[in-house]
Coordinates of C-alpha atoms and ligand atoms in Angstrom, one line a residue:
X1 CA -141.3 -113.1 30.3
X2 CA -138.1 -112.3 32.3
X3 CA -135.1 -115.0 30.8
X4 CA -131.7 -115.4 32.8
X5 CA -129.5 -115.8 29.8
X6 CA -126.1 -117.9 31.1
X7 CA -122.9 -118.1 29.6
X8 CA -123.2 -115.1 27.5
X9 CA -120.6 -113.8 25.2
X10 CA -120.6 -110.4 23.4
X11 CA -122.3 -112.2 20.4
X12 CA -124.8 -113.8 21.7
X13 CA -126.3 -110.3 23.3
X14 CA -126.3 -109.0 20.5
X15 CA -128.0 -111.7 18.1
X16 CA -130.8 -112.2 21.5
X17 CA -131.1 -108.5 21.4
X18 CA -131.9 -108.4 17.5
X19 CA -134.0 -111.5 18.0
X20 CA -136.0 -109.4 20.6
X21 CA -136.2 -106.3 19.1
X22 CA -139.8 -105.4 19.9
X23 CA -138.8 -106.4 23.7
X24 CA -141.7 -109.4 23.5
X25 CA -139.0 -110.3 27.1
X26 CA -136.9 -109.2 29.8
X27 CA -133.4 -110.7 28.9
X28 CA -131.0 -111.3 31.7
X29 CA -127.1 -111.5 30.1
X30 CA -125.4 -113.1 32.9
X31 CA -121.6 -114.1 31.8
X32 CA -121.3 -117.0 34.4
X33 CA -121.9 -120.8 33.0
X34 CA -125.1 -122.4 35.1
X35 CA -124.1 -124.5 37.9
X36 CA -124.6 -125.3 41.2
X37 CA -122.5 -122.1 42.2
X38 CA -124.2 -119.4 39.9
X39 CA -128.3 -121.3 39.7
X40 CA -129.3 -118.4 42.5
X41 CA -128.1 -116.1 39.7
X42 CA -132.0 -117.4 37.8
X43 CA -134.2 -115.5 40.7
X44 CA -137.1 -113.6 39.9
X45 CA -136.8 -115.4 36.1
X46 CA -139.5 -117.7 35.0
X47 CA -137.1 -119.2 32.5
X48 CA -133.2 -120.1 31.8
X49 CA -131.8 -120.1 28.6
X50 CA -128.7 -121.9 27.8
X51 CA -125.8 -123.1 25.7
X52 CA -123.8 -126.2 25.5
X53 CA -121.6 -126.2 28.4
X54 CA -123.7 -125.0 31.0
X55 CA -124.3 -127.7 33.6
X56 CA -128.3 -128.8 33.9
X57 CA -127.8 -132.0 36.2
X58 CA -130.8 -132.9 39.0
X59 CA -129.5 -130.6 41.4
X60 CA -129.2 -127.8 39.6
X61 CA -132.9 -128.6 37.9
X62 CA -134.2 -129.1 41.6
X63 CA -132.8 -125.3 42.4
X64 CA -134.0 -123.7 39.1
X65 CA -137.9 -125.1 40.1
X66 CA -137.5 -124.0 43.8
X67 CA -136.7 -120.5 42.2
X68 CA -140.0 -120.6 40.3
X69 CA -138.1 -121.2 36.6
X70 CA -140.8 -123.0 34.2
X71 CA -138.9 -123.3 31.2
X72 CA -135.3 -124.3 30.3
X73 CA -134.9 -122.6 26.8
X74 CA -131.5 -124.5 25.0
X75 CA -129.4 -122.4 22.5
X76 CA -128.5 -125.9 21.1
X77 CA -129.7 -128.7 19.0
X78 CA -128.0 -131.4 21.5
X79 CA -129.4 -131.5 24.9
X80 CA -127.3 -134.1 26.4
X81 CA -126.1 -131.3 29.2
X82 CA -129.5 -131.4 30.2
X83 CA -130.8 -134.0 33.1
X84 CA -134.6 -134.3 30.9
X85 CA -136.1 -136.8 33.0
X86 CA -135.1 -134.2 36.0
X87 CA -136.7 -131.5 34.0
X88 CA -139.9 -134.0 33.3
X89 CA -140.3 -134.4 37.2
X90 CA -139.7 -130.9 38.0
X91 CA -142.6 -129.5 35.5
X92 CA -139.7 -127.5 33.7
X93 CA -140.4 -127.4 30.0
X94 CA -137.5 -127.6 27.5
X95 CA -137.2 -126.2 24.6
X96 CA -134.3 -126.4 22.0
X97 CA -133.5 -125.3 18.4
X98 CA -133.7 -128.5 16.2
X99 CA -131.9 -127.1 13.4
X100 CA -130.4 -123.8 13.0
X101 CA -127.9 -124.0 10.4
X102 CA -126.8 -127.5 9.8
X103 CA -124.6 -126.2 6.9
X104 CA -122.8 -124.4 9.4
X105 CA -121.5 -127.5 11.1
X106 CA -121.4 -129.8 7.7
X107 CA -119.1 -127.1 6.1
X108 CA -116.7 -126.8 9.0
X109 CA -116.7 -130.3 9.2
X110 CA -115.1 -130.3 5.5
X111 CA -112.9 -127.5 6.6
X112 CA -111.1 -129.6 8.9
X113 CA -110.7 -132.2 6.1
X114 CA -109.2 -130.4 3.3
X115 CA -106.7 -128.4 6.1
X116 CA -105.7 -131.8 7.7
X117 CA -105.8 -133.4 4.7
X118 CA -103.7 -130.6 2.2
X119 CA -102.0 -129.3 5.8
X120 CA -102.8 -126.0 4.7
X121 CA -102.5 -124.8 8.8
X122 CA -98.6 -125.4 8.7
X123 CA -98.0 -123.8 5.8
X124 CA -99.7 -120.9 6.4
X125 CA -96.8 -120.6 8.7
X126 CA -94.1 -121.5 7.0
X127 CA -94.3 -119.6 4.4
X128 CA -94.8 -116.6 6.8
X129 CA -91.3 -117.3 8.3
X130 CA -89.9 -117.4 4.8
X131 CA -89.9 -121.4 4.9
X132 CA -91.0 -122.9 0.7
X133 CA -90.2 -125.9 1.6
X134 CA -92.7 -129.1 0.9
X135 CA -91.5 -131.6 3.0
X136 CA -94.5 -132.8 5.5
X137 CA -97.2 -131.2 3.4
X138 CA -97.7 -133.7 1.0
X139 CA -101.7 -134.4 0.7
X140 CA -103.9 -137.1 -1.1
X141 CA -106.5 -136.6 -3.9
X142 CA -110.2 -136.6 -2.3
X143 CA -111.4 -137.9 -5.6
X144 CA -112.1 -141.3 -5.3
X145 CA -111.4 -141.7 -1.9
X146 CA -114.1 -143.4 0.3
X147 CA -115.6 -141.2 3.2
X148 CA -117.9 -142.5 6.0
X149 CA -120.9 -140.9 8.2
X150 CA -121.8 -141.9 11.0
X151 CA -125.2 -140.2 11.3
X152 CA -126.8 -138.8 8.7
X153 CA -129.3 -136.7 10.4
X154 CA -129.5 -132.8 9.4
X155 CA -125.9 -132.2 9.3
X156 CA -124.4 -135.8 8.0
X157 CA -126.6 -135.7 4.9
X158 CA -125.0 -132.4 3.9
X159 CA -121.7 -133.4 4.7
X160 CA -122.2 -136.7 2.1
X161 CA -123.9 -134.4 -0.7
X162 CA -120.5 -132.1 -0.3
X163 CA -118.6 -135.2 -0.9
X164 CA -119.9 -136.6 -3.5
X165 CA -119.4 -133.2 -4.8
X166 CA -115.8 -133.7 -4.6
X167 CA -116.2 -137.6 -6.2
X168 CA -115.5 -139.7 -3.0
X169 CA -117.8 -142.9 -2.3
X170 CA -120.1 -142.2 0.6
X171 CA -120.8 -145.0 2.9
X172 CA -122.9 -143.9 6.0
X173 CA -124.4 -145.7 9.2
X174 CA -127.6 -144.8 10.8
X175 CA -130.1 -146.8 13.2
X176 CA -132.6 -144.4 10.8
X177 CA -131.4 -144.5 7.0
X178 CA -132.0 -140.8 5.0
X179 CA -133.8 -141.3 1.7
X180 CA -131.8 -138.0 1.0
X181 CA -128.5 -139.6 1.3
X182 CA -129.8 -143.0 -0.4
X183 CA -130.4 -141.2 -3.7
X184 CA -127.4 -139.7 -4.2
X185 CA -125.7 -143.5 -4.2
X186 CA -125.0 -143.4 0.0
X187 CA -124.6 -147.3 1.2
X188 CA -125.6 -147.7 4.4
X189 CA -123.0 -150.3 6.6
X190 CA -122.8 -151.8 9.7
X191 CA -120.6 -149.3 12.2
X192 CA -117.6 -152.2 11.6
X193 CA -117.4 -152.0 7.8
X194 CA -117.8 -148.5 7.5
X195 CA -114.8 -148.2 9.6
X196 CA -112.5 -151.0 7.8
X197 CA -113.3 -149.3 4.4
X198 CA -113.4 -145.8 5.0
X199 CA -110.2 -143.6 4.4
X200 CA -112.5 -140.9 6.0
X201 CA -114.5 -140.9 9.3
X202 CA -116.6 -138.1 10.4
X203 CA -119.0 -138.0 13.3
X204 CA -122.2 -136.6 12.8
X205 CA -124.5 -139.0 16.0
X206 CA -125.7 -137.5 19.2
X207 CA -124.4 -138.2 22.6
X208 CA -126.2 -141.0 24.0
X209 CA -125.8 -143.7 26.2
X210 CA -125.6 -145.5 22.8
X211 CA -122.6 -143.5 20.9
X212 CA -120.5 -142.9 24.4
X213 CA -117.2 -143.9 23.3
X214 CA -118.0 -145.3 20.0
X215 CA -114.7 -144.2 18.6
X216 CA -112.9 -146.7 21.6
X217 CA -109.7 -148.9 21.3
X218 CA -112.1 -151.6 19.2
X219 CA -113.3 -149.4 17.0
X220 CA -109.2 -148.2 16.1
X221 CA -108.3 -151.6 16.1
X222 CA -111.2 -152.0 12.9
X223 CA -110.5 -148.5 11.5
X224 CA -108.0 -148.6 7.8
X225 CA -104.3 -147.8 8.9
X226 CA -103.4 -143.7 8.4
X227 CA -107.7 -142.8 8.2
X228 CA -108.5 -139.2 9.2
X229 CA -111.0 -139.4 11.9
X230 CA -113.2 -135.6 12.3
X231 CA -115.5 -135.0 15.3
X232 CA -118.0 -132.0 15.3
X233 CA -120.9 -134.0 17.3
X234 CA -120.0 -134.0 20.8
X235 CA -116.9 -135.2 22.6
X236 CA -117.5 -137.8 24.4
X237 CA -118.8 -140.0 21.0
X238 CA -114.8 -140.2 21.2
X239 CA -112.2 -142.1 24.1
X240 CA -109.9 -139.1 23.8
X241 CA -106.7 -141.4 25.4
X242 CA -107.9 -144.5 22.9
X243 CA -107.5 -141.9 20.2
X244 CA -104.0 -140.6 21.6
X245 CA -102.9 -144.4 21.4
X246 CA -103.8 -144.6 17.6
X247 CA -102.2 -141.6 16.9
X248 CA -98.7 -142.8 18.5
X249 CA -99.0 -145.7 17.3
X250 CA -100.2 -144.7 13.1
X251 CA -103.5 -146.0 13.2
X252 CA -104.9 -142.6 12.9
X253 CA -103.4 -140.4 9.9
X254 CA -105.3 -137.3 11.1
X255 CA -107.5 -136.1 13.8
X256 CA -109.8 -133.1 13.4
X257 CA -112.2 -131.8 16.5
X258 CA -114.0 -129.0 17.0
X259 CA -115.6 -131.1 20.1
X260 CA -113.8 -132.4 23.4
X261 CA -115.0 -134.4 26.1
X262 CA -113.5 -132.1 28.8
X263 CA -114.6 -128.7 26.7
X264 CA -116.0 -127.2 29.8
X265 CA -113.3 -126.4 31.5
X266 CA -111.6 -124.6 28.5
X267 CA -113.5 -123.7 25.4
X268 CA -115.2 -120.3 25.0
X269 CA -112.8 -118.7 27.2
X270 CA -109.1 -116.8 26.6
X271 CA -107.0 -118.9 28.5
X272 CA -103.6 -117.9 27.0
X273 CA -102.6 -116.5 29.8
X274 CA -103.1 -119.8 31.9
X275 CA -101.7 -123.0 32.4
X276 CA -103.7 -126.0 31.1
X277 CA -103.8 -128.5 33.8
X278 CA -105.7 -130.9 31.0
X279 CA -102.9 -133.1 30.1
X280 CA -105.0 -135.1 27.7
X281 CA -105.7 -132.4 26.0
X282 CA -102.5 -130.8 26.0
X283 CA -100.7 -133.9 24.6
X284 CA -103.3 -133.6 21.8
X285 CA -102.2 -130.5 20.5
X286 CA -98.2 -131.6 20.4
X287 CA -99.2 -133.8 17.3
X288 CA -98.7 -132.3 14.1
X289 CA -101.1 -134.1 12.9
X290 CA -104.2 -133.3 14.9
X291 CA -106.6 -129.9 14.2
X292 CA -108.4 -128.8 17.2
X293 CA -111.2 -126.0 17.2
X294 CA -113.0 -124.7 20.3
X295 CA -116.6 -125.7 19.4
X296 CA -117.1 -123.1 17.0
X297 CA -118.5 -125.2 13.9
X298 CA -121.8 -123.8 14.2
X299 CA -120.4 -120.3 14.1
X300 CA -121.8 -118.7 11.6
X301 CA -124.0 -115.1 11.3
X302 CA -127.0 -117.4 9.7
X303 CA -126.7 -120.0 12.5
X304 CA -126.4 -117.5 15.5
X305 CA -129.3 -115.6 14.0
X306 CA -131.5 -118.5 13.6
X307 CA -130.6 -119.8 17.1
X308 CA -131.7 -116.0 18.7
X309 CA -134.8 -116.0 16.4
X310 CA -135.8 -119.8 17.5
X311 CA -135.1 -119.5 21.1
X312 CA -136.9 -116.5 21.3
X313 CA -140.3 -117.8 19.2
X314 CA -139.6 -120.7 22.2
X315 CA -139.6 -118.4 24.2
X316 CA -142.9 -116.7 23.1
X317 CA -144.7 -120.1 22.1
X318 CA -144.1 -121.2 25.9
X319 CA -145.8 -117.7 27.5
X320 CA -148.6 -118.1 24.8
X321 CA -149.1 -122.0 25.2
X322 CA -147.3 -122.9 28.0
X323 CA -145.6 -124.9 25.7
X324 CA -142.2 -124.1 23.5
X325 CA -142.4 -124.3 20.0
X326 CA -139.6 -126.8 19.7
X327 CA -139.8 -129.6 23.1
X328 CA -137.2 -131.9 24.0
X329 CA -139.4 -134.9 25.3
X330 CA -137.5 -137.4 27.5
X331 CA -138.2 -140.1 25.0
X332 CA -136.0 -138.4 23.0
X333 CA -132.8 -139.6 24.5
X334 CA -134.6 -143.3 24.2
X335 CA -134.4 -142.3 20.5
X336 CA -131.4 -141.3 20.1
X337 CA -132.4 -138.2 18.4
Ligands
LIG401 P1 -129.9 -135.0 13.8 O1 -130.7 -135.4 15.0 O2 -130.6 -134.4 12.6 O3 -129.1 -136.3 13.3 C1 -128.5 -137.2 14.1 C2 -128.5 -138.5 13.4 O4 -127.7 -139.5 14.2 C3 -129.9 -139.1 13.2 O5 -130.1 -139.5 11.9 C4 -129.8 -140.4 14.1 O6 -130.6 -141.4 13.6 C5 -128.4 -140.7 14.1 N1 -127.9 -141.6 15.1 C6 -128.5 -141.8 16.4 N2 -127.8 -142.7 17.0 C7 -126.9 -143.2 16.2 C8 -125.9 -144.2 16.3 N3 -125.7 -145.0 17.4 N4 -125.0 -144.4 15.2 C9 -125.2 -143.7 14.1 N5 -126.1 -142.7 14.0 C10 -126.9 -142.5 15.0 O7 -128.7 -134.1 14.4 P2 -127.8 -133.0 13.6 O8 -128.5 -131.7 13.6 O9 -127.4 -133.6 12.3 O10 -126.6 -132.9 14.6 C11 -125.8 -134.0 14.9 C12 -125.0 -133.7 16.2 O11 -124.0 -132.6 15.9 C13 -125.8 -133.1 17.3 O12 -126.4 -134.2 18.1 C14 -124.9 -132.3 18.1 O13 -124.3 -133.1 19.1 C15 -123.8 -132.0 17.1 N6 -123.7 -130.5 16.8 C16 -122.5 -129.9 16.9 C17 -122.3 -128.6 16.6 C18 -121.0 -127.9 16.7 O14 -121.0 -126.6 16.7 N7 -119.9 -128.6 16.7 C19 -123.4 -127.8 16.2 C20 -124.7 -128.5 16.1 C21 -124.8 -129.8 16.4

């Protein structure tokens, strides 16, 4: 089957390509993101495979069927880029990779705690311009401490079994409870006490309708003073300029994201040779207190592996069934999963 592959980097060619070895399809590697600018670029393909930031609204779904595309094959557990019910009524199928290495994700996630936490980013620096001094890099025990998840789906349940590991009390909230998380001592809380008792918060839920802005001035306002807030679901779970606001005014201690809700226009792409016209975003990164990553928690040789190997068996399971092996059904989003 001949695949238009958007917004492909130099590693993603060459895990597809590995993934593909006995050339069961024609792979297109197109660098451009898919849009309403680039969609003609998917000619002559019968499906589109793509990655987080492409753009797979109702017009660009409407093109992609008038080109003859059948199958929409995600490099991504989250599909929120994607328009499904637009998909549904265009009889595109989607297909996405439900888990490829949630460990990937959980372990970058504690990454950004113990850096923010034991500021480990700023000294790297210091002492690299000769500068021993302590002041401003004083840290706080993990041990005992009390961390909350909010979702514990794939990746939330390892991230509570790594801190237990390091003795903190896990507290969690989840429409869906895990019996994984329950028996190692996990208490499940509604979102408002996990936030007044948590010195921790760590986002782990999809993007819904639901988990839009869940992180809002309310939620600040309920949070313990100084908490460390960490972000490796999706952006938008967060009001950025809510979360500038506790950070000036102390409510936040830390801030670590590997996610943004305006990531498209930068992330993935070398713009230090630009001017960032996202003030937002640019005020985030004066604090010395905030850690920002460019959506690289699922980096990992395993997880880009797994993804290549899954979209391509999606791939495959579609010519052979007509169906992926991994569907995203509308209902989904109902879900919340
Ligand atoms: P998952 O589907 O296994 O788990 C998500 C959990 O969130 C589920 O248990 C679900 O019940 C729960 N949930 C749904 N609505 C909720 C709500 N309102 N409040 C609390 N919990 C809620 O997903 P996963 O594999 O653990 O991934 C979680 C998210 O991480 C994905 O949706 C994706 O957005 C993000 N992600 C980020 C990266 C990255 O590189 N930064 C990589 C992979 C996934």
């Amino acid at each position: 089957m001949r695949v238009a592959v958007f917004s492909t980097k130099p590693h993603d060619r060459r895990f597809l390509d590995a993934a593909n070895a006995e050339n069961l399809h024609d792979l297109v590697f197109l660098e451009p993101r898919l849009s309403e600018a680039t969609v003609a670029l998917a000619a002559g393909s019968e499906a589109v495979c793509v990655f987080v930031n492409d753009r797979v609204d109702r017009t660009v779904i409407a093109r992609l069927r008038d080109l003859g595309v059948r199958l929409l094959a995600l490099r991504s557990a989250g599909f929120n880029h994607v328009d499904l019910a637009a998909a549904e009524a265009a009889g595109i199928a989607v297909g996405r990779v439900p888990a490829y290495s949630p460990h990937a994700v959980a372990e970058h996630t504690v990454a950004l705690m113990l850096t923010l936490n034991r500021k480990t980013h700023r000294a790297y620096n210091r002492v690299r311009e000769g500068n021993f001094a302590l002041e401003g890099l004083l840290g706080f025990d993990l041990n005992g401490k009390t961390v909350g998840i909010v979702g514990t789906g794939l990746i939330g349940e390892i991230v509570a079994t790594i801190m237990t590991g390091f003795g903190c009390q896990v507290v969690a909230h989840d429409p869906v409870p895990s019996p994984r998380c329950e028996a190692i001592g996990v208490r499940y809380l509604p979102i408002g006490d996990l936030l007044s008792q948590s010195d921790i918060v760590t986002l782990h839920c999809p993007l819904t309708p639901a988990t839009h802005h869940l992180i809002d001035d309310h939620a600040l306002a309920t949070m313990k003073r100084g908490a460390m807030l960490i972000n490796t679901s999706r952006g938008a779970v967060i009001d950025t300029r809510a979360v500038i606001r506790g950070l000036k005014d102390g409510r936040i201690g830390s801030l670590g994201l590997d996610v943004y809700e305006e990531e498209a226009d930068l992330f993935f792409e070398d713009l230090s040779n630009h001017i960032i016209p996202d003030d937002v975003f640019a005020r985030l990164l004066t604090f010395p207190n905030v850690l920002v990553t460019g959506h690289q928690a699922f980096f990992t040789e395993e997880a880009l592996t797994a993804i290549a190997e899954t979209t391509i068996a999606n791939i495959s399971a579609f010519e052979r069934d007509g169906r992926p092996l991994h569907p995203v059904q509308p209902q989904a989003v109902r879900q919340g999963r």
